[in-house]
Every structure is written in structure tokens, then in C-alpha cells.
PDB file of C-alpha atoms in Angstrom:
ATOM      1  CA  MET A 376      34.906  79.848-232.777  1.00 91.00           C
ATOM      2  CA  GLU A 377      32.440  78.554-230.204  1.00 92.00           C
ATOM      3  CA  ASP A 378      31.763  78.813-226.668  1.00 93.00           C
ATOM      4  CA  LEU A 379      34.309  76.839-224.193  1.00 90.00           C
ATOM      5  CA  PRO A 380      32.394  76.532-220.673  1.00 89.00           C
ATOM      6  CA  LEU A 381      34.529  78.470-218.188  1.00 90.00           C
ATOM      7  CA  PRO A 382      35.169  75.644-215.552  1.00 82.00           C
ATOM      8  CA  ASN A 383      37.005  74.059-218.548  1.00 80.00           C
ATOM      9  CA  VAL A 384      39.527  76.858-218.996  1.00 83.00           C
ATOM     10  CA  TYR A 385      42.013  74.724-216.959  1.00 65.00           C
ATOM     11  CA  GLN A 386      41.980  72.070-219.226  1.00 70.00           C
ATOM     12  CA  VAL A 387      43.590  74.295-221.987  1.00 74.00           C
ATOM     13  CA  LEU A 388      46.173  75.728-220.036  1.00 68.00           C
ATOM     14  CA  GLU A 389      47.517  72.872-218.069  1.00 55.00           C
ATOM     15  CA  PRO A 390      50.418  71.924-217.741  1.00 60.00           C
ATOM     16  CA  GLY A 391      51.720  75.459-219.237  1.00 80.00           C
ATOM     17  CA  PRO A 392      51.709  75.744-223.083  1.00 94.00           C
ATOM     18  CA  VAL A 393      53.531  78.742-224.550  1.00 96.00           C
ATOM     19  CA  VAL A 394      50.658  81.151-225.567  1.00 98.00           C
ATOM     20  CA  LEU A 395      50.316  84.499-227.058  1.00 98.00           C
ATOM     21  CA  VAL A 396      48.818  87.509-225.195  1.00 98.00           C
ATOM     22  CA  THR A 397      47.191  90.111-226.917  1.00 98.00           C
ATOM     23  CA  THR A 398      46.326  93.769-225.879  1.00 98.00           C
ATOM     24  CA  ALA A 399      45.277  96.820-227.756  1.00 98.00           C
ATOM     25  CA  HIS A 400      46.062 100.464-226.279  1.00 97.00           C
ATOM     26  CA  HIS A 401      45.674 103.629-227.957  1.00 95.00           C
ATOM     27  CA  GLY A 402      43.892 102.042-230.555  1.00 94.00           C
ATOM     28  CA  ARG A 403      46.994  99.728-231.465  1.00 96.00           C
ATOM     29  CA  ALA A 404      46.569  95.890-231.118  1.00 98.00           C
ATOM     30  CA  ASN A 405      49.616  93.760-229.760  1.00 98.00           C
ATOM     31  CA  VAL A 406      50.874  90.661-229.510  1.00 98.00           C
ATOM     32  CA  MET A 407      53.620  88.632-227.352  1.00 98.00           C
ATOM     33  CA  THR A 408      54.676  85.213-226.891  1.00 97.00           C
ATOM     34  CA  MET A 409      54.548  83.981-222.881  1.00 96.00           C
ATOM     35  CA  SER A 410      55.147  80.792-221.032  1.00 92.00           C
ATOM     36  CA  TRP A 411      55.422  81.919-217.510  1.00 91.00           C
ATOM     37  CA  HIS A 412      51.778  81.462-216.388  1.00 95.00           C
ATOM     38  CA  MET A 413      49.603  79.115-214.098  1.00 94.00           C
ATOM     39  CA  MET A 414      45.661  78.608-213.151  1.00 94.00           C
ATOM     40  CA  MET A 415      45.035  79.449-209.826  1.00 96.00           C
ATOM     41  CA  GLU A 416      41.653  78.652-209.648  1.00 96.00           C
ATOM     42  CA  PHE A 417      38.559  76.924-211.357  1.00 95.00           C
ATOM     43  CA  THR A 418      35.860  79.126-211.135  1.00 95.00           C
ATOM     44  CA  PRO A 419      36.156  81.737-211.839  1.00 97.00           C
ATOM     45  CA  PRO A 420      39.094  80.766-213.389  1.00 98.00           C
ATOM     46  CA  LEU A 421      41.983  82.572-212.306  1.00 98.00           C
ATOM     47  CA  VAL A 422      45.501  82.862-214.263  1.00 97.00           C
ATOM     48  CA  ALA A 423      48.685  84.356-213.113  1.00 97.00           C
ATOM     49  CA  CYS A 424      51.101  85.676-215.621  1.00 96.00           C
ATOM     50  CA  VAL A 425      54.388  87.117-215.842  1.00 96.00           C
ATOM     51  CA  VAL A 426      54.676  90.407-218.218  1.00 97.00           C
ATOM     52  CA  SER A 427      57.959  92.119-217.660  1.00 96.00           C
ATOM     53  CA  ASP A 428      57.938  95.563-217.522  1.00 96.00           C
ATOM     54  CA  ALA A 429      60.325  95.377-220.376  1.00 94.00           C
ATOM     55  CA  ASN A 430      57.823  94.071-222.556  1.00 94.00           C
ATOM     56  CA  TYR A 431      56.395  96.689-224.732  1.00 95.00           C
ATOM     57  CA  SER A 432      52.562  95.002-223.933  1.00 97.00           C
ATOM     58  CA  PHE A 433      53.160  95.521-220.346  1.00 97.00           C
ATOM     59  CA  ALA A 434      52.050  99.331-220.219  1.00 96.00           C
ATOM     60  CA  ALA A 435      49.206  98.323-222.245  1.00 97.00           C
ATOM     61  CA  LEU A 436      47.944  95.366-219.740  1.00 98.00           C
ATOM     62  CA  ARG A 437      48.624  97.934-216.744  1.00 97.00           C
ATOM     63  CA  ALA A 438      46.756 100.821-218.278  1.00 98.00           C
ATOM     64  CA  THR A 439      43.305  98.712-220.057  1.00 98.00           C
ATOM     65  CA  GLY A 440      43.688  95.693-217.177  1.00 98.00           C
ATOM     66  CA  GLU A 441      42.930  93.260-220.129  1.00 98.00           C
ATOM     67  CA  CYS A 442      44.074  90.761-222.514  1.00 98.00           C
ATOM     68  CA  VAL A 443      43.273  87.645-224.334  1.00 98.00           C
ATOM     69  CA  ILE A 444      45.623  84.978-223.815  1.00 98.00           C
ATOM     70  CA  ALA A 445      45.531  83.050-227.091  1.00 98.00           C
ATOM     71  CA  VAL A 446      46.793  79.362-227.020  1.00 98.00           C
ATOM     72  CA  PRO A 447      48.352  78.171-230.174  1.00 98.00           C
ATOM     73  CA  ALA A 448      48.837  74.697-231.705  1.00 98.00           C
ATOM     74  CA  SER A 449      52.172  73.400-232.471  1.00 97.00           C
ATOM     75  CA  ARG A 450      51.751  73.860-236.167  1.00 97.00           C
ATOM     76  CA  LEU A 451      52.315  78.116-235.198  1.00 98.00           C
ATOM     77  CA  ALA A 452      55.618  76.939-233.128  1.00 97.00           C
ATOM     78  CA  ALA A 453      57.933  78.888-235.254  1.00 97.00           C
ATOM     79  CA  LYS A 454      55.802  81.727-235.556  1.00 98.00           C
ATOM     80  CA  VAL A 455      55.065  81.954-232.156  1.00 97.00           C
ATOM     81  CA  VAL A 456      59.159  82.044-231.234  1.00 96.00           C
ATOM     82  CA  LYS A 457      59.191  85.075-233.978  1.00 97.00           C
ATOM     83  CA  ILE A 458      56.843  86.565-232.154  1.00 98.00           C
ATOM     84  CA  GLY A 459      58.674  86.513-229.050  1.00 96.00           C
ATOM     85  CA  ASN A 460      62.164  87.501-230.640  1.00 96.00           C
ATOM     86  CA  CYS A 461      60.879  90.933-231.886  1.00 96.00           C
ATOM     87  CA  SER A 462      59.165  94.049-230.037  1.00 96.00           C
ATOM     88  CA  GLY A 463      55.691  95.754-230.546  1.00 96.00           C
ATOM     89  CA  ARG A 464      57.466  98.959-230.030  1.00 95.00           C
ATOM     90  CA  ASP A 465      59.030  98.695-233.556  1.00 95.00           C
ATOM     91  CA  THR A 466      56.922  95.778-235.126  1.00 96.00           C
ATOM     92  CA  ASP A 467      53.312  95.471-236.082  1.00 97.00           C
ATOM     93  CA  LYS A 468      53.557  91.569-235.418  1.00 98.00           C
ATOM     94  CA  PHE A 469      49.548  91.011-236.719  1.00 98.00           C
ATOM     95  CA  LYS A 470      50.839  92.268-239.768  1.00 98.00           C
ATOM     96  CA  THR A 471      54.327  90.992-239.822  1.00 98.00           C
ATOM     97  CA  PHE A 472      53.301  87.280-238.752  1.00 98.00           C
ATOM     98  CA  ARG A 473      50.054  87.483-240.947  1.00 98.00           C
ATOM     99  CA  LEU A 474      47.778  86.781-237.851  1.00 98.00           C
ATOM    100  CA  THR A 475      43.889  87.442-237.748  1.00 98.00           C
ATOM    101  CA  ALA A 476      42.575  89.279-235.411  1.00 98.00           C
ATOM    102  CA  MET A 477      39.121  89.031-234.377  1.00 98.00           C
ATOM    103  CA  PRO A 478      36.914  91.249-232.208  1.00 98.00           C
ATOM    104  CA  ALA A 479      36.698  89.806-228.800  1.00 98.00           C
ATOM    105  CA  ALA A 480      33.130  90.148-226.727  1.00 98.00           C
ATOM    106  CA  HIS A 481      34.297  91.786-223.282  1.00 98.00           C
ATOM    107  CA  VAL A 482      37.710  93.034-223.715  1.00 98.00           C
ATOM    108  CA  SER A 483      39.371  95.378-226.365  1.00 98.00           C
ATOM    109  CA  ALA A 484      42.045  92.794-227.204  1.00 98.00           C
ATOM    110  CA  PRO A 485      41.577  90.811-230.382  1.00 98.00           C
ATOM    111  CA  LEU A 486      41.526  86.916-230.386  1.00 98.00           C
ATOM    112  CA  VAL A 487      43.758  85.534-232.709  1.00 98.00           C
ATOM    113  CA  ALA A 488      42.063  83.267-235.402  1.00 98.00           C
ATOM    114  CA  GLU A 489      44.867  80.931-236.273  1.00 98.00           C
ATOM    115  CA  CYS A 490      45.053  79.954-232.268  1.00 98.00           C
ATOM    116  CA  PHE A 491      42.757  76.993-230.788  1.00 98.00           C
ATOM    117  CA  ALA A 492      41.501  78.498-228.199  1.00 98.00           C
ATOM    118  CA  ASN A 493      41.311  82.448-226.974  1.00 98.00           C
ATOM    119  CA  LEU A 494      40.456  83.784-223.298  1.00 98.00           C
ATOM    120  CA  GLU A 495      39.436  86.794-222.778  1.00 98.00           C
ATOM    121  CA  CYS A 496      40.832  88.491-219.197  1.00 98.00           C
ATOM    122  CA  LYS A 497      40.366  90.901-216.814  1.00 98.00           C
ATOM    123  CA  VAL A 498      43.211  91.689-214.291  1.00 98.00           C
ATOM    124  CA  VAL A 499      41.919  91.613-211.178  1.00 98.00           C
ATOM    125  CA  ASP A 500      44.582  91.623-208.666  1.00 98.00           C
ATOM    126  CA  THR A 501      48.164  93.609-209.184  1.00 98.00           C
ATOM    127  CA  THR A 502      49.052  93.268-205.546  1.00 98.00           C
ATOM    128  CA  LEU A 503      52.480  91.555-207.093  1.00 98.00           C
ATOM    129  CA  VAL A 504      52.944  93.982-210.435  1.00 98.00           C
ATOM    130  CA  ASN A 505      55.806  96.255-209.062  1.00 97.00           C
ATOM    131  CA  ARG A 506      57.849  93.044-207.149  1.00 97.00           C
ATOM    132  CA  TYR A 507      57.300  90.647-209.615  1.00 97.00           C
ATOM    133  CA  ASP A 508      55.619  91.584-212.766  1.00 98.00           C
ATOM    134  CA  LEU A 509      52.911  89.353-212.097  1.00 98.00           C
ATOM    135  CA  PHE A 510      49.456  89.884-213.067  1.00 98.00           C
ATOM    136  CA  VAL A 511      46.443  88.067-211.935  1.00 98.00           C
ATOM    137  CA  LEU A 512      43.710  87.532-214.619  1.00 98.00           C
ATOM    138  CA  GLU A 513      40.164  86.609-214.458  1.00 98.00           C
ATOM    139  CA  VAL A 514      39.019  84.458-217.554  1.00 98.00           C
ATOM    140  CA  VAL A 515      35.653  86.360-218.590  1.00 98.00           C
ATOM    141  CA  LYS A 516      35.096  84.497-221.730  1.00 98.00           C
ATOM    142  CA  ALA A 517      36.877  81.777-223.201  1.00 98.00           C
ATOM    143  CA  TRP A 518      36.319  80.525-227.130  1.00 98.00           C
ATOM    144  CA  ARG A 519      37.635  77.460-229.011  1.00 98.00           C
ATOM    145  CA  ASP A 520      37.711  76.274-232.474  1.00 98.00           C
ATOM    146  CA  PRO A 521      36.004  73.173-233.122  1.00 97.00           C
ATOM    147  CA  ALA A 522      38.267  72.831-236.615  1.00 97.00           C
ATOM    148  CA  GLN A 523      41.133  72.526-234.562  1.00 97.00           C
ATOM    149  CA  ALA A 524      40.454  68.981-233.078  1.00 92.00           C
ATOM    150  CA  ASN A 525      43.023  67.328-230.426  1.00 91.00           C
ATOM    151  CA  PRO A 526      45.950  70.227-231.179  1.00 95.00           C
ATOM    152  CA  LYS A 527      49.068  69.952-229.785  1.00 95.00           C
ATOM    153  CA  THR A 528      50.943  72.664-227.812  1.00 95.00           C
ATOM    154  CA  ILE A 529      54.146  73.243-227.349  1.00 95.00           C
ATOM    155  CA  HIS A 530      56.171  74.111-224.232  1.00 92.00           C
ATOM    156  CA  HIS A 531      58.853  75.951-223.575  1.00 89.00           C
ATOM    157  CA  HIS A 532      62.386  74.084-221.996  1.00 81.00           C
ATOM    158  CA  GLY A 533      64.603  77.390-222.601  1.00 80.00           C
ATOM    159  CA  TYR A 534      67.081  78.543-225.088  1.00 77.00           C
ATOM    160  CA  GLY A 535      64.927  77.564-228.187  1.00 84.00           C
ATOM    161  CA  ALA A 536      64.373  74.162-226.824  1.00 84.00           C
ATOM    162  CA  PHE A 537      60.151  72.970-226.731  1.00 89.00           C
ATOM    163  CA  ALA A 538      58.422  69.729-226.211  1.00 88.00           C
ATOM    164  CA  VAL A 539      55.181  69.154-227.913  1.00 95.00           C
ATOM    165  CA  ASP A 540      52.155  67.330-225.980  1.00 90.00           C
ATOM    166  CA  GLY A 541      52.615  63.815-226.501  1.00 86.00           C
ATOM    167  CA  ARG A 542      49.776  60.692-226.417  1.00 85.00           C
ATOM    168  CA  MET A 543      46.881  61.504-224.160  1.00 82.00           C
ATOM    169  CA  ILE A 544      45.897  59.005-221.361  1.00 88.00           C
ATOM    170  CA  ARG A 545      42.959  58.767-219.271  1.00 89.00           C
ATOM    171  CA  LEU A 546      43.170  57.772-215.807  1.00 92.00           C
ATOM    172  CA  ALA A 547      39.887  57.360-213.211  1.00 92.00           C
ATOM    173  CA  SER A 548      39.699  60.675-211.137  1.00 88.00           C
ATOM    174  CA  GLN A 549      37.551  62.004-208.928  1.00 85.00           C
ATOM    175  CA  LYS A 550      38.538  65.350-209.375  1.00 79.00           C
ATOM    176  CA  PRO A 551      38.072  67.513-212.562  1.00 70.00           C
TER     177      PRO A 551
END
């Protein structure tokens, strides 16, 4: 992994790829699949995400106030779906799905080595957690894997249907 400038975080999240979220609580790491998230701000990078209180990761995120958003390339799609179809309550997902946990710099949750980007996050707003399970996260450190050039992300369309990023186009723009 190498540093990813924090103002560029939106480039790896827009327009909403399916991601993995890691947490660590009571000495145990967990990973879940998430597709309900959005960028809220460029600098500092703020991300809103919904983690259902029915998910095993919810309690860890609420208790620790930190996580990692790991962005997988499409080659991990089948694994990402399987991670989302089981619970960390009874499954060690890192072991079961052969994911490599790497230490983060600013949070206790691990990075996922197989993902092309990892965003270390701290919870900065829980105002909407009780009503909507919506956490606002600040990305405090961002990483990218330079060995994974031009990764394609997956986008959930519901009921097992996913789209994979297509061809990149460049258009003149005065905004980031």
C-alpha cells in the first residue's frame, strides 16, 4: 500500500461501489459487505454509511467509533457476496474467506490487503444512528495498492445483480 491523498478519497468511492467494512472489538476483527454509503465532503473526507443494528458489526462500530472501508476490485466479487451472506457472530470471515488483515495506522480495525483501497475512518456523528443506523465517518488515513492498476469495482443492483465499472471517459471540468 502507498499513501492516497485525502482530497482524492472521493475518487475511489464515487459512484458508490460495494465495499467491505472492517471493525475490531474485544480483540476480534470482523468484516462485512456494505453498499449503502455516500461521500458527504471532500476535505476532510466525510462518508455517510448505513450499518444495520441487526449486523454484527454495528455493535463494534458503535462501541469503538472506528472502522476501515476497504474497496475491492471486481475479481473479489464472489468473495464479497459470500462475506455479505454470513454473520461475524458465528464466522471468522478473515479466516473463512482467506483475507489478509494488515495493521492500520490510526484505527484498530484492520486493512484488507486484497483490496485496492483502504480508508481508515473514525465516527464523527451519530445523530442519525438511532433512527436510520446512519453513521458519519471521517477518513483519517487513506491507502491504495499501486500493484492494482485501473481496478474495476462492483455496484449492487439488488437480488444478486451487480454491475462492473465500464470504460473511463474524460470530460473537461472545473470541479474536482
